[in-house]
Amino acid sequence: MATWAVTKLTSRATHLPFSTCISKFNHHFYKNCSRNRRRSKITIPSSTRSISSTISSSLDLGQAEGGRDSKMENKKITAPYGSWKSPITADVVSGADKRLGGIAVDGHGHLLWVETRPNEAGRAVLVKEADKYGDEPIDITPKEFAVRTLANEYGGQAFTISGDAIVFSNYKDQRLYKQIIGDSSPLPITPDYGGSLVRYADGVFDSRSNSYITVMEDHRESSLNAITTIVSVSLSDGIKQDPKLLVGGNDFYAFPRVDPKGERLAWIEWGHPNMQWDKAELWVGYISKDGDISRKICVAGGDPTLVESPSEPKWSPKGELFFITDRKNGFWNLYKWIEHKNEVVSIYSIEAEFTKPFWVFGVCSYDFIKSNENNNLIACNYRQSGRSYLGVLDDAQNSLTAVDVPFTDIGNIVCGCDCLYVEGASGTQPLSVAKVVLDDNKSQAVDFSIMWSSSPDITKYKSYFSMPEPIEFPTEVAGQKAYAYFYPPTNPCYQASEEEKPPLLLKIHGGPTAESRAILDLNIQYWTSRGWAFVDVNHGGSTGYGREFRERLLGSWGIVDVNDCCSCAKFLVDSGKVDGERLCITGRSAGGYTTLASLAFRQTFKAGASLYGIADLNSLKTDTHKFESRYTDNLVGSEEAYFERSPINFVDKFSCPVILFQGLEDKVVTPDQARKIYTALKQKGLPVALVEYEGEQHGFRKAENIKYTLEQQMVFFARLIGNLKVADEITPLKIDNLD
């Protein structure tokens, strides 16, 4: 039930620099930036390389562009929380918030990425960096195509590059197409099965057999129980034959990876009722001359006495197999397979997560740095206590060196020519892709430049940004804590009276095996700049804190998550940070379920918003897609628990207003879920509203729908938790049992 609202726009805006340079370079830095706003990227000057000191000083830079100053502080308007006017409008949020669909490097060292564009109804486009400095990025994908796979519904890696050749999955028909960079006429390489019945993801080129090895998901026999396999697709011109089966028989496959000589194939597989992060297996198959798998061996996950979830297998340039698993210490660390002994050895053991749960295909948390040395140098990201770090692992020395960069949250990493390309963000920087150049020792960043930004002109709103404050709070279990990021109301033009406490919007992430991350998100800043407090919760069961924390939710979904969210709200009230009479809750997908469950089974919150959330756990089990059809077996348990934890069965316990948003093409949480709870709450007489969107799936992608959802949540809460006066001109929708 995880969801990511993929909201990207065209990459035609200026790429602004990080605002995290040390103070003595502020004037010089912003002076240069103002001269170079029409360039496609701006490089942080090498003289600002003392990056470790930049994060704490980032707020000082607000004075450089639209920032606060002492005069502004003295002229603030006193007005109630929730009524403040802000330039971060819903139009700004829906239009500027782009998302990535993967990054790669072509044969010439150029960066390519997939971005999804809300103003083109969410179309995903492969884009190449500008050929010349100052030029604009180049669209590779022709207008009649879109680069997106529907495999596992959540999709993920839908393209692969080798030299100048691209293979991608086309959204409309889900066929694979081959395209040469510079050629605007992609050619299909898989048969037309009529619509999106056969889907592909996470493929790799196999030069030895001139083929493309990929995960295939076949819905021709059953739409709810697709057959997933690993197949080989011929790349010979003009051939569109059925893919050749390589590996099958299990429920799910991911990460097919061919060694440099084309002799061995590694992959991850798992079966019901487990999700990949519960228990999985890493296999290696030996490829015969005719391209078949002649024999195979289980490398990790096959020992019944050792519970682990291996992920991200990758062959080194020398042909050694590396991967990530959480055996022994319960954290996803890097390991290597010693083939001649069939042994697995740890590269570096630390209580940190080097990857994340498999929700989408193509996660790339580490890559091999090109080096003439005999040892393997591995660029990686790892996560501890809610913060990400960029590191370099030396497998010969068993050492890990942290590299200072302005990102505090890091995603995919791809090595280029003498550089790294890193997806990341921070509390003051939105999701971006940076080019990082390391020194000769591969231990320090000597250059850092933003190549792509989800919100490139966002610095003009810097003075309105609320900085995330990491908090730990006690749960209902003695001695246990959970985590969250708290965002206080922030607006340079307004303040509230000393007697007033702000209203709170508490948000629950999806999954529920996902994680809230402290990155700059305009969706959050929309609320805080209008005088709302906002808290993003990582309840028990969230990712990023190891297996033990993640497994708190096993058998207890609808209990642990609900209790932790209520405990977080109580903690903030008791700390004097928010108004206990104006607590609201919201969430998407699994977060929508926790929202509805909190409103049904507890009396902490005064209103709630569920975005494509679950109201009936039994219906979810029978109606959802294969990938998650057994997910709730471990999360919920018995049939009695399915009934007892379904909000739809306890409508009589609801006592506050609810607003619901739902995509009508959602295959993960079907529209019936929202309709049933809406009808029941309406009949009970509670204020309730339902918004349904044509053409939207699990997560809203169209700019107009993203805008409408945000505005209507704001007006709904404002009307129903104390008559807050919203400064924006928004026409409220009709609320049943109120209007």
Phi, psi and omega in degrees: 000013178292153178209144174229119180285106186277101187235092182241158180236173180298145183268067183239006182265167181292141176266105183276158182281165172297148177258040183232049177259152184295154195300322186291349178256004185305308186297312181298319184295310183286334175296316177295321180299318184294332177285334192248025187294341181269001178281158182281344175204159176229134182262134173293126182304146181298337180288353180257027189284357177282067192292331183298338180266357187282327186297314184292338182263004188299326182294332180298333185286352177301335181289340183286325180220099175067018183280172178288153166222174186296327179294318180296319180301324183282346184250020181295144177274132176272119183210155182300148173303143178089351182250004185287147178269141184219142175283350177277081184276171177296330175296317179297315182297310185289331183270333187259345187272095180263163177227158181261149174241026179120152177232156180201169179235132181275184185293345179258006179085011180276142177279136172232151179210161173253129176235142181254134192247112180300326182283359171242036180060031176084016181299134180263127188234134173277127186235142178248142179299157182300143179290326181236148179299128181101341177282171179266154176301160187245129174288126176268324184281123176299157187298332182276002180242162174213137185265096181198135175252149177256010179301136185058015182068321182278343175069222183128223186301111185246007180211157175216146182238137172222109186066243176256001183266137178237137166242130181220157175267127180270130188300315189296313184249354179062015175280158173272138178234146175253135182219140173263132180303128184102345178255126184264020182234082177297146180245134180291143178239359174238154181296160175270111181263005178086092180083211186253040184286330180239127187235153183227150179201156166061047184269164176221151176282143173237097185292332182298319182252006183050052182222175180236118182261128190208162171280133178240134178241115189252116181257011186293327180271327182206130180284334182261349181224065182295153177263121181253133181216173168251128186230167175244130181245126181293140177257007179294138183300135175083353182264123177230061182268167178300140178302152181267126181291130175250312183221134178202181176108339177257174184284323187218147178223151178201164174055049171292125185223125182263139180289167186301333181266356181073024184257340183225144178239126174254150177201165174250140175218155176203167183223163177303146004268011184282148162268166185304322184281350175280302181199130180214174180228144173254126180239154171233130176244143180264127188269125179282174182296332179272005174092005178272164172273110186279323175205162182214159183220139178275119183273319183209148177095355182269349180280115183293344179270357184231107179276123179207164179227082179296154184204164172050057172294144181205133179273134176286165177304335179271000177090019175267145183264122174248156176197174179243136174209167184244033177292152173069289186271356176079010177237145180288105179242168181274138179225165177227144178266123174268101193298313187292341176256351189049051179239153176248129180237146179281136175275317180198126183256126181203148178280073180209154182262121180264001175208189181222168181300150180281096171256325180231155178288152168089016176301135183225083186275352179206161178205160183271128178280131179296127185207149177271356181282164179284334181280160175266125172257126187239118172280130186212164169240145177220153190234127178225131173050043174082009179229141179262152179226146171267130182224163173237118179263133174251110186288336178285322182267354186050047183237151178233123179247123177281137180249123181287120171221161182292342178291138172249358177221120189236139179245239184290149179229131176227132178275133176250204178279105179060030179200171172243146169249124190232126170279135180189179181196178174206186179292342180242355181236128179286175178309128185214168169241126182245146171264121183244122176256128180263158177287180184298331180275358181057038182237346180222149174275122179258350176206142183214117181224142180275120180267330182208142178224140179290333179220079192294334181253029188287341185296341179292346177258010189305321184292347179265355186287133172264126182276136180292133176250110178294133179230149168247138180224150180288142176262184179284349176267122183304130178086350179264144176235157171232181193225160178196167171243123181256133179242109179285157176302135183216122177201124184292345185259349188228156169212158176258168177293156183295335183281339188269143171251146185283154169291156182238136167248117178261129182247139176248131179289169179278191177118268006286359178274069176224198184204137169280139185231145186276073178238161181292116183230114182296336175300322178285316183295334174304318181282311186293327180286349176260005175100018175261145165273149184223137176226131182252113194262138167249088181285170174306133186106349180285159177279161171103355184233017178093166183298319183300316178293320181297324184275002173301336186272348182299124183074001188227020176293133186094354177241297182298313182296318178295312180299317181294321179294318178293322178295322179296314179299316179298319179301317181290324176295312181296333178280355179079016184271336185218165180273118182294344179266359181227059179256124178239159185222144179212157178188158180248139176058245177299328175293329174292324175297312180298326175300307182295321179293322178296321180287330181280319191254354177224164182243029185283319189258154185260346178194158182213156176230123179248121176257113183040050180267167184264128176254333185232108183293326178294318178295323177301316183297323184271334189255342187282175183285167187300319186308322183246012187293338178245005182304317184286348177305315180277332183280327186252301177107245189286163177298325178298319179294323177302319180287313187293337183253010178267116181304329183298335181274358184223045180299332181296341181272347176292141181221008183219167184292150180221138172240140187234140178231135188211134171275136185280351177251021182287121178262350181272303173243104189291155182304335180301330180300309180292321183294321181294315182288326177299311181298319182293317180291325177295316179294329178289337178100010178277150172299124184208149177216146178232128176244123178245141184242121173294139174079359179262145180253220183273087188116128186274133186244343183271134185304318183294328179283323176298316179297312184297319180299315182295314182294319183288329172298314181301311182292321180302308180295319182299321182288330194249359177236036174128022176055048175291142180261111181281133183288332182285151175273096182234128176277114183288146175284166180286131178254120179296145181065017175225311183263000000 
